[in-house]
GROMACS .gro file of C-alpha atoms in nm:
model
  221
    1MET     CA    1  18.807  15.931  -3.208
    2CYS     CA    2  18.941  15.759  -2.885
    3GLY     CA    3  19.087  15.425  -2.969
    4ARG     CA    4  19.323  15.362  -2.653
    5TYR     CA    5  19.345  15.498  -2.299
    6SER     CA    6  19.520  15.435  -1.963
    7ASN     CA    7  19.399  15.351  -1.633
    8LEU     CA    8  19.644  15.297  -1.377
    9MET     CA    9  19.427  15.329  -1.077
   10PRO     CA   10  19.430  15.018  -0.823
   11PRO     CA   11  19.062  14.882  -0.783
   12GLU     CA   12  19.040  15.008  -0.440
   13ALA     CA   13  19.147  15.346  -0.551
   14MET     CA   14  18.857  15.338  -0.815
   15ARG     CA   15  18.610  15.234  -0.564
   16ARG     CA   16  18.687  15.530  -0.324
   17LEU     CA   17  18.709  15.781  -0.606
   18PHE     CA   18  18.395  15.681  -0.767
   19GLY     CA   19  18.198  15.588  -0.445
   20THR     CA   20  18.101  15.258  -0.574
   21VAL     CA   21  17.940  14.974  -0.369
   22GLY     CA   22  18.062  14.633  -0.321
   23PRO     CA   23  18.418  14.459  -0.366
   24PRO     CA   24  18.581  14.614  -0.692
   25PRO     CA   25  18.675  14.362  -0.981
   26ASN     CA   26  19.014  14.236  -0.954
   27VAL     CA   27  19.207  14.424  -1.235
   28ALA     CA   28  19.559  14.500  -1.347
   29PRO     CA   29  19.678  14.833  -1.441
   30GLY     CA   30  19.591  14.936  -1.782
   31PHE     CA   31  19.879  15.104  -1.943
   32ASN     CA   32  19.725  15.032  -2.301
   33CYS     CA   33  19.353  14.980  -2.276
   34ALA     CA   34  19.218  14.876  -2.607
   35PRO     CA   35  18.909  14.767  -2.790
   36THR     CA   36  18.773  14.417  -2.706
   37GLN     CA   37  18.938  14.427  -2.363
   38ALA     CA   38  18.725  14.383  -2.046
   39LEU     CA   39  18.784  14.715  -1.880
   40PRO     CA   40  18.652  14.889  -1.531
   41VAL     CA   41  18.330  15.107  -1.612
   42VAL     CA   42  18.112  15.278  -1.344
   43ARG     CA   43  17.733  15.246  -1.370
   44ARG     CA   44  17.431  15.289  -1.173
   45GLY     CA   45  17.276  15.010  -0.988
   46ARG     CA   46  16.986  14.939  -0.739
   47GLU     CA   47  17.222  14.970  -0.436
   48GLY     CA   48  17.435  15.261  -0.584
   49ARG     CA   49  17.713  15.296  -0.807
   50GLN     CA   50  17.882  14.988  -0.919
   51LEU     CA   51  18.248  14.917  -1.056
   52VAL     CA   52  18.220  14.628  -1.321
   53LEU     CA   53  18.419  14.500  -1.633
   54MET     CA   54  18.265  14.538  -1.962
   55ARG     CA   55  18.402  14.469  -2.315
   56TRP     CA   56  18.507  14.794  -2.471
   57GLY     CA   57  18.307  14.795  -2.829
   58LEU     CA   58  17.950  14.831  -2.763
   59VAL     CA   59  17.741  14.529  -2.900
   60PRO     CA   60  17.374  14.634  -2.935
   61PRO     CA   61  17.114  14.373  -2.815
   62TRP     CA   62  16.968  14.341  -3.187
   63SER     CA   63  17.317  14.282  -3.331
   64LYS     CA   64  17.427  13.931  -3.455
   65GLY     CA   65  17.710  13.965  -3.180
   66PRO     CA   66  18.080  14.082  -3.140
   67GLY     CA   67  18.190  13.888  -3.428
   68SER     CA   68  17.944  14.064  -3.676
   69GLY     CA   69  18.223  14.286  -3.798
   70VAL     CA   70  18.104  14.603  -3.654
   71THR     CA   71  18.332  14.792  -3.395
   72LEU     CA   72  18.132  15.059  -3.200
   73ILE     CA   73  18.415  15.182  -2.964
   74ASN     CA   74  18.299  15.554  -3.015
   75ALA     CA   75  17.971  15.729  -3.025
   76ARG     CA   76  17.988  16.084  -3.156
   77ALA     CA   77  17.832  16.346  -2.939
   78GLU     CA   78  17.617  16.481  -3.218
   79THR     CA   79  17.454  16.181  -3.302
   80VAL     CA   80  17.471  15.929  -2.997
   81ALA     CA   81  17.120  16.045  -2.909
   82THR     CA   82  16.956  15.959  -3.229
   83LYS     CA   83  17.180  15.679  -3.395
   84PRO     CA   84  16.979  15.325  -3.329
   85ALA     CA   85  17.303  15.147  -3.211
   86TYR     CA   86  17.345  15.432  -2.911
   87ARG     CA   87  17.006  15.578  -2.883
   88ASP     CA   88  16.854  15.359  -2.620
   89ALA     CA   89  17.174  15.310  -2.408
   90PHE     CA   90  17.220  15.693  -2.415
   91ARG     CA   91  16.857  15.724  -2.262
   92HIS     CA   92  16.889  15.469  -2.011
   93ARG     CA   93  17.239  15.325  -1.971
   94ARG     CA   94  17.512  15.585  -1.944
   95CYS     CA   95  17.820  15.515  -1.755
   96LEU     CA   96  18.169  15.657  -1.662
   97VAL     CA   97  18.489  15.526  -1.775
   98PRO     CA   98  18.785  15.553  -1.526
   99CYS     CA   99  19.092  15.693  -1.708
  100ASP     CA  100  19.423  15.877  -1.628
  101GLY     CA  101  19.520  15.950  -1.978
  102PHE     CA  102  19.418  15.866  -2.349
  103TYR     CA  103  19.619  15.844  -2.661
  104GLU     CA  104  19.595  15.998  -3.020
  105TRP     CA  105  19.826  15.974  -3.320
  106TRP     CA  106  19.962  16.244  -3.541
  107GLN     CA  107  20.045  16.146  -3.901
  108GLU     CA  108  20.408  16.262  -3.987
  109GLY     CA  109  20.454  16.162  -4.346
  110LYS     CA  110  20.431  15.769  -4.320
  111LEU     CA  111  20.478  15.780  -3.945
  112ARG     CA  112  20.216  15.786  -3.705
  113ARG     CA  113  20.348  15.941  -3.370
  114PRO     CA  114  20.147  15.854  -3.048
  115TYR     CA  115  20.072  16.114  -2.796
  116ARG     CA  116  19.942  16.095  -2.422
  117ILE     CA  117  19.706  16.364  -2.320
  118THR     CA  118  19.659  16.376  -1.941
  119MET     CA  119  19.574  16.622  -1.655
  120ARG     CA  120  19.874  16.863  -1.584
  121ASP     CA  121  19.855  16.741  -1.219
  122GLY     CA  122  19.850  16.366  -1.298
  123SER     CA  123  19.506  16.318  -1.158
  124PRO     CA  124  19.254  16.064  -1.297
  125PHE     CA  125  18.928  16.161  -1.451
  126ALA     CA  126  18.621  15.998  -1.614
  127LEU     CA  127  18.524  15.965  -1.965
  128ALA     CA  128  18.161  15.959  -2.060
  129GLY     CA  129  18.030  15.636  -2.187
  130VAL     CA  130  17.717  15.430  -2.283
  131TRP     CA  131  17.668  15.046  -2.228
  132ASP     CA  132  17.436  14.788  -2.326
  133ARG     CA  133  17.355  14.405  -2.315
  134TRP     CA  134  17.362  14.145  -2.574
  135PRO     CA  135  17.183  13.817  -2.522
  136ASP     CA  136  17.465  13.565  -2.558
  137PRO     CA  137  17.296  13.240  -2.674
  138ALA     CA  138  17.608  13.052  -2.524
  139GLY     CA  139  17.613  13.211  -2.186
  140PRO     CA  140  17.505  13.515  -1.974
  141TRP     CA  141  17.457  13.858  -2.130
  142LEU     CA  142  17.759  14.022  -2.272
  143GLU     CA  143  17.782  14.378  -2.138
  144SER     CA  144  17.981  14.628  -2.330
  145PHE     CA  145  18.035  15.005  -2.371
  146ALA     CA  146  18.124  15.288  -2.604
  147VAL     CA  147  18.318  15.611  -2.515
  148ILE     CA  148  18.146  15.930  -2.645
  149VAL     CA  149  18.371  16.167  -2.854
  150THR     CA  150  18.331  16.536  -2.940
  151ASP     CA  151  18.514  16.822  -3.089
  152ALA     CA  152  18.898  16.862  -2.974
  153ASN     CA  153  18.985  17.149  -2.752
  154PRO     CA  154  19.277  17.360  -2.861
  155LEU     CA  155  19.544  17.132  -2.706
  156VAL     CA  156  19.411  16.813  -2.858
  157ALA     CA  157  19.344  16.997  -3.195
  158GLU     CA  158  19.715  17.013  -3.244
  159ILE     CA  159  19.738  16.632  -3.336
  160HIS     CA  160  19.352  16.537  -3.374
  161ASP     CA  161  19.012  16.685  -3.445
  162ARG     CA  162  18.815  16.469  -3.190
  163MET     CA  163  18.856  16.377  -2.820
  164PRO     CA  164  18.671  16.187  -2.575
  165VAL     CA  165  18.404  16.358  -2.345
  166ILE     CA  166  18.557  16.400  -2.011
  167LEU     CA  167  18.324  16.461  -1.748
  168PRO     CA  168  18.400  16.695  -1.428
  169GLU     CA  169  18.309  16.496  -1.095
  170ALA     CA  170  18.003  16.770  -1.037
  171ASN     CA  171  17.838  16.604  -1.336
  172TRP     CA  172  17.891  16.232  -1.248
  173GLN     CA  173  17.571  16.203  -1.058
  174SER     CA  174  17.357  16.348  -1.320
  175TRP     CA  175  17.522  16.172  -1.601
  176LEU     CA  176  17.444  15.829  -1.430
  177ASP     CA  177  17.083  15.925  -1.355
  178PRO     CA  178  16.851  15.768  -1.621
  179ASP     CA  179  16.589  16.052  -1.521
  180PHE     CA  180  16.822  16.343  -1.597
  181ARG     CA  181  16.663  16.529  -1.874
  182ASP     CA  182  16.934  16.690  -2.057
  183PRO     CA  183  17.253  16.462  -2.051
  184ALA     CA  184  17.347  16.609  -2.407
  185ALA     CA  185  17.453  16.925  -2.215
  186PHE     CA  186  17.745  16.777  -2.096
  187LEU     CA  187  17.884  16.649  -2.426
  188THR     CA  188  18.132  16.948  -2.486
  189PRO     CA  189  18.519  16.970  -2.506
  190PHE     CA  190  18.702  16.981  -2.167
  191PRO     CA  191  18.912  17.290  -2.142
  192ALA     CA  192  19.259  17.271  -2.251
  193GLU     CA  193  19.428  17.465  -1.960
  194PRO     CA  194  19.431  17.186  -1.704
  195MET     CA  195  19.569  16.908  -1.964
  196ARG     CA  196  19.910  16.835  -2.116
  197LEU     CA  197  20.041  16.661  -2.417
  198GLN     CA  198  20.350  16.450  -2.449
  199ALA     CA  199  20.505  16.250  -2.741
  200LEU     CA  200  20.536  15.878  -2.664
  201SER     CA  201  20.755  15.589  -2.749
  202MET     CA  202  20.619  15.363  -3.039
  203ARG     CA  203  20.572  15.090  -2.810
  204ILE     CA  204  20.221  15.208  -2.735
  205ASN     CA  205  20.127  15.143  -3.107
  206ASP     CA  206  20.078  14.764  -3.054
  207PRO     CA  207  19.785  14.693  -2.804
  208ARG     CA  208  19.947  14.372  -2.710
  209ASN     CA  209  20.224  14.582  -2.519
  210ASN     CA  210  20.058  14.671  -2.159
  211ASP     CA  211  20.336  14.768  -1.937
  212ALA     CA  212  20.518  15.082  -1.784
  213ASP     CA  213  20.735  15.103  -2.082
  214CYS     CA  214  20.435  15.233  -2.283
  215LEU     CA  215  20.455  15.555  -2.122
  216LEU     CA  216  20.819  15.623  -2.201
  217PRO     CA  217  20.860  15.971  -2.367
  218ALA     CA  218  20.957  15.982  -2.730
  219GLU     CA  219  21.302  16.119  -2.654
  220ALA     CA  220  21.393  15.798  -2.428
  221THR     CA  221  21.364  15.574  -2.727
   0.00000   0.00000   0.00000
């Protein structure tokens, strides 16, 4: 699964990288992006790509709402096209989740050791996601998203059997296009060679921590 990630890109850098229109949302660096937070997401709009804030944890329009007890932070690549919670969103509302690293935990006895997985060159990338709207009776629509996960590549498999789907830039346009016929073809593990794995400080374990110390290597603590 993917239950935490980082996105340190300034809003203007995200706007340039993803070619979005309009002013980007004002958002602080995300050292420890966690479920239920409002996070930057790229989707297709009428005037072009949009960079907007959405709640991480997809809330289907037919559900009772975000407090119903169901946390849909990840959609499995094998079932995202068929499960009722994601099926319609996968067909019509796919998105990109800006990211520069994601976290996984390896169980060592009673200890869960956190790791950060990034590109070797430190470059940002995009996770494959789906989004939806829930009609909040108390106000405007609640927009939310889930990250799609697939089998781990050999690097990530050292600590976990799943990883988020990473989309190369060449696939961004097709992924966002609701008329693209075969988005499932993109739901494969990203190659291990360009990526690196680093053990982290235990500080990242608490989602309330969101500062540069979250990225301290394990040996520094």
